[in-house]
Coordinates of C-alpha atoms in Angstrom, one line a residue:
M1 CA 52.8 192.0 44.8
S2 CA 49.3 193.1 45.3
A3 CA 48.7 196.7 46.4
H4 CA 47.2 196.0 49.9
T5 CA 48.8 194.8 53.1
H6 CA 47.1 192.9 55.7
A7 CA 46.5 193.6 59.2
A8 CA 49.1 192.1 61.6
V9 CA 47.9 188.6 63.3
D10 CA 48.7 188.6 67.1
T11 CA 51.2 185.8 67.5
A12 CA 52.1 186.4 70.7
A13 CA 49.1 184.9 72.4
V14 CA 50.0 182.4 75.4
E15 CA 49.1 179.1 76.3
S16 CA 45.6 178.7 77.9
A17 CA 45.2 179.6 81.2
D18 CA 42.1 177.0 81.4
P19 CA 42.9 174.5 84.1
C20 CA 41.5 171.9 82.4
C21 CA 43.8 171.9 79.5
A22 CA 47.4 170.8 80.0
A23 CA 50.4 172.3 78.1
P24 CA 51.1 170.5 74.8
L25 CA 53.8 167.8 74.5
P26 CA 57.3 168.9 73.3
V27 CA 57.5 167.6 69.6
L28 CA 60.5 168.1 67.8
G29 CA 60.9 171.1 65.3
R30 CA 58.8 173.3 67.7
D31 CA 61.1 176.4 67.5
V32 CA 61.5 176.1 63.7
T33 CA 61.5 179.3 62.1
V34 CA 60.3 179.6 58.2
P35 CA 60.5 182.8 55.7
L36 CA 57.6 184.7 54.9
V37 CA 57.4 185.9 51.3
T38 CA 56.4 189.2 52.3
G39 CA 59.3 189.3 54.4
G40 CA 60.6 188.5 57.7
E41 CA 60.6 184.8 59.7
V42 CA 57.7 183.2 61.9
T43 CA 57.7 180.1 64.0
Y44 CA 56.3 177.4 61.9
A45 CA 52.5 176.1 62.8
A46 CA 52.4 172.8 61.8
L47 CA 48.6 171.8 61.3
D48 CA 49.1 168.9 59.7
Y49 CA 49.1 166.5 61.9
A50 CA 46.6 164.2 60.1
A51 CA 49.5 163.4 57.3
S52 CA 51.9 163.5 59.5
A53 CA 52.3 164.6 63.1
P54 CA 55.9 166.0 64.2
A55 CA 58.0 163.1 66.5
L56 CA 57.3 163.9 70.0
Q57 CA 60.8 164.9 71.6
R58 CA 60.6 162.1 73.8
V59 CA 60.7 159.6 71.1
W60 CA 63.5 161.6 69.1
D61 CA 65.5 161.2 72.5
D62 CA 64.8 157.6 73.1
V63 CA 65.7 156.8 69.4
A64 CA 68.9 158.9 69.8
A65 CA 70.0 157.1 73.2
Y66 CA 69.3 153.4 71.4
A67 CA 71.0 154.4 68.4
P68 CA 74.8 153.7 69.3
Y69 CA 73.5 150.1 70.3
Y70 CA 72.0 149.4 67.2
G71 CA 72.0 145.4 65.8
S72 CA 70.4 143.1 63.9
V73 CA 67.3 141.5 65.2
H74 CA 66.7 138.0 65.3
R75 CA 70.1 137.2 63.7
G76 CA 73.1 137.4 65.9
A77 CA 74.8 136.3 68.7
G78 CA 76.6 139.5 69.5
Y79 CA 75.4 141.9 72.6
L80 CA 74.0 144.6 70.5
S81 CA 72.0 141.8 68.4
Q82 CA 70.9 140.5 71.5
L83 CA 69.9 143.9 73.3
S84 CA 68.1 144.8 69.7
T85 CA 66.1 141.8 69.8
D86 CA 64.9 142.4 73.2
L87 CA 63.9 146.1 72.5
F88 CA 62.2 144.8 69.3
E89 CA 60.2 142.2 71.4
N90 CA 59.6 144.3 74.3
S91 CA 58.3 147.0 71.7
R92 CA 55.9 144.4 70.8
A93 CA 54.8 143.7 73.9
T94 CA 54.5 147.7 74.7
V95 CA 52.1 148.1 71.9
A96 CA 49.8 144.8 73.1
E97 CA 49.5 146.4 76.1
F98 CA 48.8 150.0 74.6
L99 CA 46.3 148.4 72.5
D100 CA 44.5 146.5 75.4
C101 CA 45.1 143.3 73.0
R102 CA 43.5 139.8 73.9
P103 CA 45.9 137.2 75.2
A104 CA 46.1 135.4 72.0
D105 CA 46.4 138.3 69.3
Q106 CA 49.3 138.8 67.2
V107 CA 50.9 142.1 66.6
V108 CA 52.9 142.6 63.6
F109 CA 55.0 145.2 62.4
T110 CA 54.8 146.5 59.1
R111 CA 55.5 149.6 57.0
S112 CA 52.3 151.9 57.7
T113 CA 48.2 151.5 57.8
T114 CA 48.3 150.8 54.1
D115 CA 50.7 148.0 54.5
S116 CA 48.7 146.4 57.6
L117 CA 45.8 146.4 55.7
N118 CA 47.2 144.9 52.5
L119 CA 48.6 142.6 54.8
L120 CA 45.2 141.7 56.0
A121 CA 43.8 141.9 52.6
A122 CA 46.5 139.1 51.8
A123 CA 45.0 137.0 54.4
L124 CA 41.7 136.6 53.7
P125 CA 40.3 133.1 53.5
A126 CA 38.4 132.1 50.2
D127 CA 35.5 133.4 49.2
C128 CA 35.5 136.3 52.0
Q129 CA 33.5 139.2 51.2
V130 CA 34.5 142.5 52.5
F131 CA 31.9 145.5 53.3
V132 CA 33.8 148.9 53.4
F133 CA 32.2 152.5 53.3
E134 CA 32.7 155.0 50.6
T135 CA 33.9 157.5 53.2
E136 CA 36.9 155.4 54.2
H137 CA 40.7 156.4 53.4
H138 CA 42.2 155.0 50.3
A139 CA 44.3 152.8 52.6
S140 CA 41.0 150.9 53.9
L141 CA 39.2 151.6 50.6
L142 CA 41.6 150.0 47.9
P143 CA 43.2 146.9 49.2
W144 CA 40.4 144.6 48.9
Q145 CA 40.3 144.5 45.3
D146 CA 40.9 140.4 45.2
A147 CA 37.8 140.0 47.3
R148 CA 34.1 140.7 46.6
V149 CA 33.9 144.2 48.1
T150 CA 30.6 145.6 48.6
Y151 CA 31.1 149.5 49.2
L152 CA 28.4 151.2 51.0
D153 CA 27.0 154.7 50.7
A154 CA 28.1 157.3 52.9
P155 CA 25.9 157.4 56.2
R156 CA 24.7 161.0 57.6
T157 CA 24.1 159.8 61.3
P158 CA 26.1 157.3 63.1
Q159 CA 22.9 155.3 63.9
Q160 CA 22.2 155.3 60.0
A161 CA 26.0 153.8 59.6
V162 CA 24.8 150.7 61.8
A163 CA 21.5 150.2 60.0
I164 CA 23.5 150.5 56.5
L165 CA 25.8 147.7 57.7
E166 CA 23.6 145.6 59.1
R167 CA 21.2 145.5 56.3
A168 CA 24.2 144.9 54.0
L169 CA 25.4 141.8 56.1
A170 CA 21.9 140.3 56.3
D171 CA 21.5 140.4 52.4
R172 CA 25.0 138.8 51.7
E173 CA 24.8 135.4 49.6
P174 CA 26.5 133.3 50.3
H175 CA 26.9 133.4 53.9
G176 CA 30.6 133.0 54.4
P177 CA 33.3 134.4 55.4
A178 CA 32.6 138.1 55.6
L179 CA 35.1 141.2 57.3
V180 CA 34.1 145.0 57.8
C181 CA 36.8 147.7 57.2
V182 CA 35.8 151.1 59.0
T183 CA 37.8 154.1 60.4
G184 CA 37.3 155.3 64.0
A185 CA 37.9 158.9 62.9
S186 CA 37.7 160.4 59.6
N187 CA 40.9 161.6 58.0
V188 CA 38.5 164.4 56.4
T189 CA 36.1 165.5 58.9
G190 CA 37.5 164.2 62.2
E191 CA 34.1 163.0 63.4
L192 CA 34.3 159.7 65.4
W193 CA 32.3 156.7 64.0
P194 CA 30.5 154.6 65.9
V195 CA 33.3 151.6 66.1
K196 CA 31.8 149.6 69.2
E197 CA 28.1 149.3 67.5
L198 CA 29.8 148.7 64.2
A199 CA 31.4 146.1 65.8
A200 CA 28.4 144.3 67.6
A201 CA 26.9 144.4 64.3
A202 CA 29.3 142.6 62.5
H203 CA 29.9 139.8 64.9
A204 CA 26.0 139.2 65.1
H205 CA 25.9 138.7 61.4
G206 CA 28.9 136.4 61.6
A207 CA 31.5 138.7 60.3
R208 CA 34.7 140.2 61.7
I209 CA 36.0 143.7 61.5
V210 CA 39.0 145.7 61.2
L211 CA 39.4 148.8 62.5
D212 CA 41.7 151.7 60.9
A213 CA 42.6 153.6 63.8
A214 CA 45.5 155.9 61.6
Q215 CA 43.4 159.1 62.7
L216 CA 41.7 157.8 66.6
A217 CA 44.9 156.0 67.9
P218 CA 47.1 159.7 68.1
H219 CA 43.7 161.5 70.1
H220 CA 41.9 158.8 72.0
P221 CA 42.7 155.7 74.1
V222 CA 42.0 152.3 71.9
S223 CA 41.0 149.2 73.5
V224 CA 40.9 145.9 71.1
Q225 CA 38.8 144.6 73.8
D226 CA 36.5 147.0 74.7
L227 CA 35.7 148.2 71.0
D228 CA 35.6 144.0 70.4
V229 CA 37.3 144.5 67.3
D230 CA 39.2 141.6 65.5
W231 CA 42.1 143.5 64.1
I232 CA 43.4 147.4 64.5
A233 CA 45.8 148.7 62.0
F234 CA 47.8 152.1 62.3
S235 CA 50.7 154.2 61.6
G236 CA 53.5 155.3 63.7
H237 CA 54.2 158.6 61.5
K238 CA 50.5 159.8 62.6
L239 CA 51.0 158.5 66.5
Y240 CA 54.0 161.1 66.6
A241 CA 56.8 158.0 65.7
P242 CA 58.8 158.8 62.5
F243 CA 60.8 156.0 60.8
G244 CA 58.4 154.2 59.0
S245 CA 56.6 151.3 61.1
G246 CA 52.9 150.7 61.4
V247 CA 50.9 148.0 63.2
L248 CA 48.3 145.3 62.6
A249 CA 47.2 143.9 65.9
G250 CA 44.7 141.3 66.4
R251 CA 43.1 137.6 66.1
A252 CA 45.9 135.0 64.8
D253 CA 44.0 132.4 63.0
W254 CA 43.8 134.2 59.6
L255 CA 47.2 135.4 59.5
Q256 CA 48.3 132.0 60.7
D257 CA 46.8 130.2 57.9
A258 CA 48.0 133.0 54.9
E259 CA 50.8 132.2 53.0
P260 CA 53.1 135.0 54.1
Y261 CA 52.7 138.4 53.2
L262 CA 56.4 138.2 52.2
A263 CA 58.6 135.4 51.3
G264 CA 62.1 135.4 52.8
G265 CA 64.3 135.0 55.5
G266 CA 62.7 135.6 59.7
A267 CA 59.3 134.3 58.2
S268 CA 60.4 130.7 57.7
R269 CA 61.4 128.2 60.8
T270 CA 63.1 125.7 58.2
V271 CA 64.1 125.1 54.7
A272 CA 65.3 122.0 53.3
R273 CA 66.0 120.5 49.5
R274 CA 63.8 117.7 48.6
A275 CA 65.0 114.7 46.5
D276 CA 63.2 116.0 43.6
G277 CA 65.5 119.5 43.4
G278 CA 62.9 121.4 45.3
V279 CA 62.5 123.5 48.3
D280 CA 60.4 122.6 51.4
V281 CA 59.5 125.3 53.7
E282 CA 58.2 125.5 57.3
W283 CA 56.8 129.3 58.0
H284 CA 56.5 130.5 61.4
T285 CA 53.2 130.5 62.9
T286 CA 53.8 133.7 64.8
A287 CA 54.0 137.5 63.9
A288 CA 57.3 136.9 62.3
R289 CA 55.3 135.1 59.5
H290 CA 54.1 138.2 58.3
E291 CA 57.6 139.8 58.7
A292 CA 60.5 139.0 56.4
G293 CA 63.4 140.6 56.2
S294 CA 65.6 142.6 58.9
P295 CA 62.9 144.4 60.9
N296 CA 62.7 148.3 61.1
V297 CA 63.7 148.0 64.8
I298 CA 64.3 151.9 65.2
G299 CA 60.6 152.3 63.7
V300 CA 59.3 149.8 65.8
Y301 CA 60.9 151.3 69.1
S302 CA 59.7 154.6 68.1
I303 CA 56.3 153.3 68.0
A304 CA 56.4 151.9 71.7
S305 CA 58.4 154.9 73.0
V306 CA 55.4 156.8 71.9
C307 CA 52.5 154.5 73.3
K308 CA 54.5 154.8 76.3
A309 CA 54.4 158.5 76.5
L310 CA 50.8 159.1 75.6
T311 CA 49.8 156.5 78.4
E312 CA 51.9 158.2 81.0
A313 CA 50.9 161.8 79.7
G314 CA 47.0 160.7 80.2
F315 CA 44.5 160.3 77.6
D316 CA 42.2 162.1 79.9
A317 CA 44.4 165.4 79.3
L318 CA 45.3 165.0 76.1
V319 CA 41.4 164.7 75.0
A320 CA 40.7 167.8 77.3
R321 CA 43.2 169.9 75.9
E322 CA 42.2 169.1 72.1
R323 CA 38.3 169.4 72.5
H324 CA 39.7 173.1 73.8
L325 CA 41.4 173.5 70.6
I326 CA 38.7 172.1 68.3
A327 CA 36.3 174.9 69.9
T328 CA 39.2 177.6 69.4
V329 CA 38.9 176.6 65.7
R330 CA 35.3 175.6 65.0
E331 CA 34.0 178.8 66.9
G332 CA 36.9 181.0 64.7
L333 CA 35.7 179.4 61.6
A334 CA 32.0 180.2 62.6
E335 CA 32.5 183.7 62.4
V336 CA 33.2 183.8 58.7
P337 CA 30.3 183.2 56.6
E338 CA 32.2 182.3 53.4
V339 CA 33.9 179.4 55.3
K340 CA 31.8 176.1 55.1
V341 CA 32.8 173.3 57.3
L342 CA 32.6 169.6 55.7
S343 CA 30.7 167.6 57.9
L344 CA 28.8 163.7 57.8
F345 CA 27.3 163.9 61.2
G346 CA 27.0 167.4 62.2
D347 CA 28.3 170.4 64.2
D348 CA 27.4 168.0 67.7
A349 CA 29.5 165.0 66.2
P350 CA 32.1 163.9 68.6
R351 CA 35.2 164.7 66.6
V352 CA 39.3 164.8 67.0
G353 CA 41.4 167.6 65.5
V354 CA 40.9 167.3 61.8
I355 CA 38.6 169.7 60.2
S356 CA 38.1 170.4 56.3
F357 CA 36.5 173.1 55.0
V358 CA 35.8 175.3 51.8
V359 CA 36.1 179.3 51.3
E360 CA 33.6 180.7 49.1
G361 CA 35.7 182.6 46.1
W362 CA 38.9 180.7 47.0
N363 CA 40.5 177.9 45.2
S364 CA 41.5 175.6 48.2
S365 CA 45.3 175.3 46.8
H366 CA 45.3 179.0 46.8
F367 CA 44.0 179.7 50.1
A368 CA 46.5 177.1 51.7
A369 CA 49.4 178.4 49.9
A370 CA 48.7 181.7 51.3
L371 CA 48.5 180.3 54.3
S372 CA 52.1 179.0 54.3
A373 CA 53.4 181.7 52.3
E374 CA 52.3 184.7 54.4
Y375 CA 51.7 183.2 57.6
G376 CA 54.0 180.7 58.0
I377 CA 51.1 177.8 58.8
G378 CA 51.4 174.3 57.0
V379 CA 47.9 173.1 56.4
R380 CA 46.8 170.5 53.4
D381 CA 44.5 170.8 50.6
G382 CA 43.2 168.7 47.9
L383 CA 41.1 165.6 48.3
F384 CA 42.9 163.8 51.1
C385 CA 43.3 160.4 49.7
A386 CA 39.5 160.2 50.3
H387 CA 38.2 161.0 47.2
P388 CA 34.5 159.5 47.2
L389 CA 33.8 161.2 50.8
V390 CA 35.3 164.5 49.7
R391 CA 33.3 164.4 46.6
T392 CA 30.1 163.4 48.3
L393 CA 30.5 166.5 50.8
L394 CA 31.0 168.7 48.3
G395 CA 28.2 167.6 46.2
S396 CA 30.2 166.3 43.1
D397 CA 29.7 163.5 41.0
P398 CA 31.3 160.4 43.0
Q399 CA 32.4 158.9 39.4
T400 CA 34.8 161.9 38.5
Q401 CA 38.2 161.4 38.4
G402 CA 41.2 163.1 40.1
E403 CA 44.3 162.8 41.9
C404 CA 45.3 163.1 45.9
G405 CA 46.0 166.9 46.2
A406 CA 45.1 168.2 42.9
P407 CA 44.5 171.9 43.1
E408 CA 42.6 172.5 39.5
A409 CA 39.7 171.0 38.1
A410 CA 39.7 169.8 34.5
P411 CA 38.6 172.5 31.8
G412 CA 35.2 173.6 32.0
E413 CA 34.5 171.8 35.4
R414 CA 34.5 173.1 39.0
S415 CA 37.4 172.9 41.2
L416 CA 36.9 170.1 43.8
N417 CA 39.3 170.4 46.6
A418 CA 39.2 171.5 50.3
I419 CA 41.5 172.7 53.0
R420 CA 42.4 170.6 56.0
V421 CA 43.6 171.8 59.2
S422 CA 44.7 169.1 61.6
F423 CA 46.1 169.4 65.4
G424 CA 47.0 167.0 68.2
A425 CA 49.1 166.8 71.2
G426 CA 51.9 169.2 70.3
T427 CA 50.0 172.0 69.0
P428 CA 50.1 175.0 71.2
D429 CA 47.1 177.5 71.5
E430 CA 49.3 180.2 69.3
H431 CA 49.2 178.0 66.3
V432 CA 45.5 177.5 66.1
Q433 CA 45.1 181.1 67.0
R434 CA 47.5 182.4 64.2
F435 CA 45.4 180.0 61.7
V436 CA 41.9 181.5 63.0
G437 CA 43.4 185.0 62.6
A438 CA 44.6 184.4 59.4
V439 CA 41.7 182.6 57.8
K440 CA 39.5 185.8 58.4
E441 CA 42.7 188.0 57.2
L442 CA 42.4 186.4 54.0
V443 CA 39.0 186.2 53.3
R444 CA 38.8 189.9 54.4
D445 CA 41.5 191.5 52.5
G446 CA 42.5 188.7 50.3
A447 CA 46.2 187.6 49.6
Q448 CA 48.9 189.7 50.1
W449 CA 51.1 188.3 47.0
K450 CA 50.4 187.1 43.6
Y451 CA 50.6 183.4 43.1
R452 CA 50.7 180.8 40.1
T453 CA 50.4 177.3 39.3
E454 CA 53.8 175.3 39.4
D455 CA 53.9 171.6 38.8
G456 CA 50.3 171.1 39.9
R457 CA 50.7 173.3 42.8
C458 CA 49.8 177.1 43.5
V459 CA 52.7 178.8 44.8
P460 CA 54.1 182.4 45.4
D461 CA 55.1 184.2 42.2
R462 CA 58.5 185.3 42.7
G463 CA 59.1 186.9 39.5

């Protein structure tokens, strides 16, 4: 252990008295304490919402109340099976309402945003061309490998994003089916993208658009009709709903025309042997076409529960409170000259509670490890499964290879990783205040403990 010690960080701050800011929503684990390497324990500050947000207590309670009645979906005549089937289908209707879907839209339940976008990729019509910005999370960047893909350069303003897309769509040959994939809010910078304008540009050039709302839906209301997007994808685990479910919602035609994403029970209406010994299958034309197998009714119900909870809490109040937290973090980091906040669109761009930064003189993995071990603060370090974007923001060669979260550079190369702090509806003021204080102390005084690399991670040296 090093000889110097930190000054105490004030962890007794109370919630903001600002009347515009509601109290945080109760989340599971809000009272969990974790040990500090320097001794003692502290309430864990979960500031990695962009990876997985803690479950709302309301969601956990709803699932616990249903669990004794758990049964097979679409499979049984018994009471619990019928109840579970009703719950599953009512959850589909709740999600459609939450997203303000069009009457003819389908809501397909998947495992995650990644699964949703891979499903859509498998449903693309022949010769479809896909346009995607290099700034996307890998879940949006990579599923289109079997299509003709045009990767668009990172824009530096929302207006430039629209202009880049319009040029690319106008120049495409042949002028056949096309799909644009875009995020609603960056998982690296938190900046909001001009989705409505990009959708208008896509439609003006005969293309469709899918919105990756994984980072948008937990923070802002999302309306399929107002944004005029063709599909939307998101994950439950980022929306305060655990248990591994996701959603793909939108137009039915491409989904109905495609082969089932998975072949099996539930996706088929009828199966019969032919005279030649083969099998004829009639597939469903509803969302069930792409939901083969026993569905994750617990995960689906948890998504429906959180959709209701966020709607009842009111997004106006949630957004106002998050803006207060964002201002606390950004103003605090601005007071530390060694900190560089990463941004595409500039300081004034609207954003959600996702902020990435680097600290001069620090490896980001070391800094994140110290925040955890010495302050009980959980953040993320690495490239955040958005390698081209982070490398662009860090000014590195975009062709350099790496792994998500890799803390070390190759021999002789500059370490390329950043730190991400993210928060949302369940974050108390004290957590972000503790974070800002910890950043200032670490930059001023250094880490109190020694650290070493173990299995690719920076960890406290307890030897």
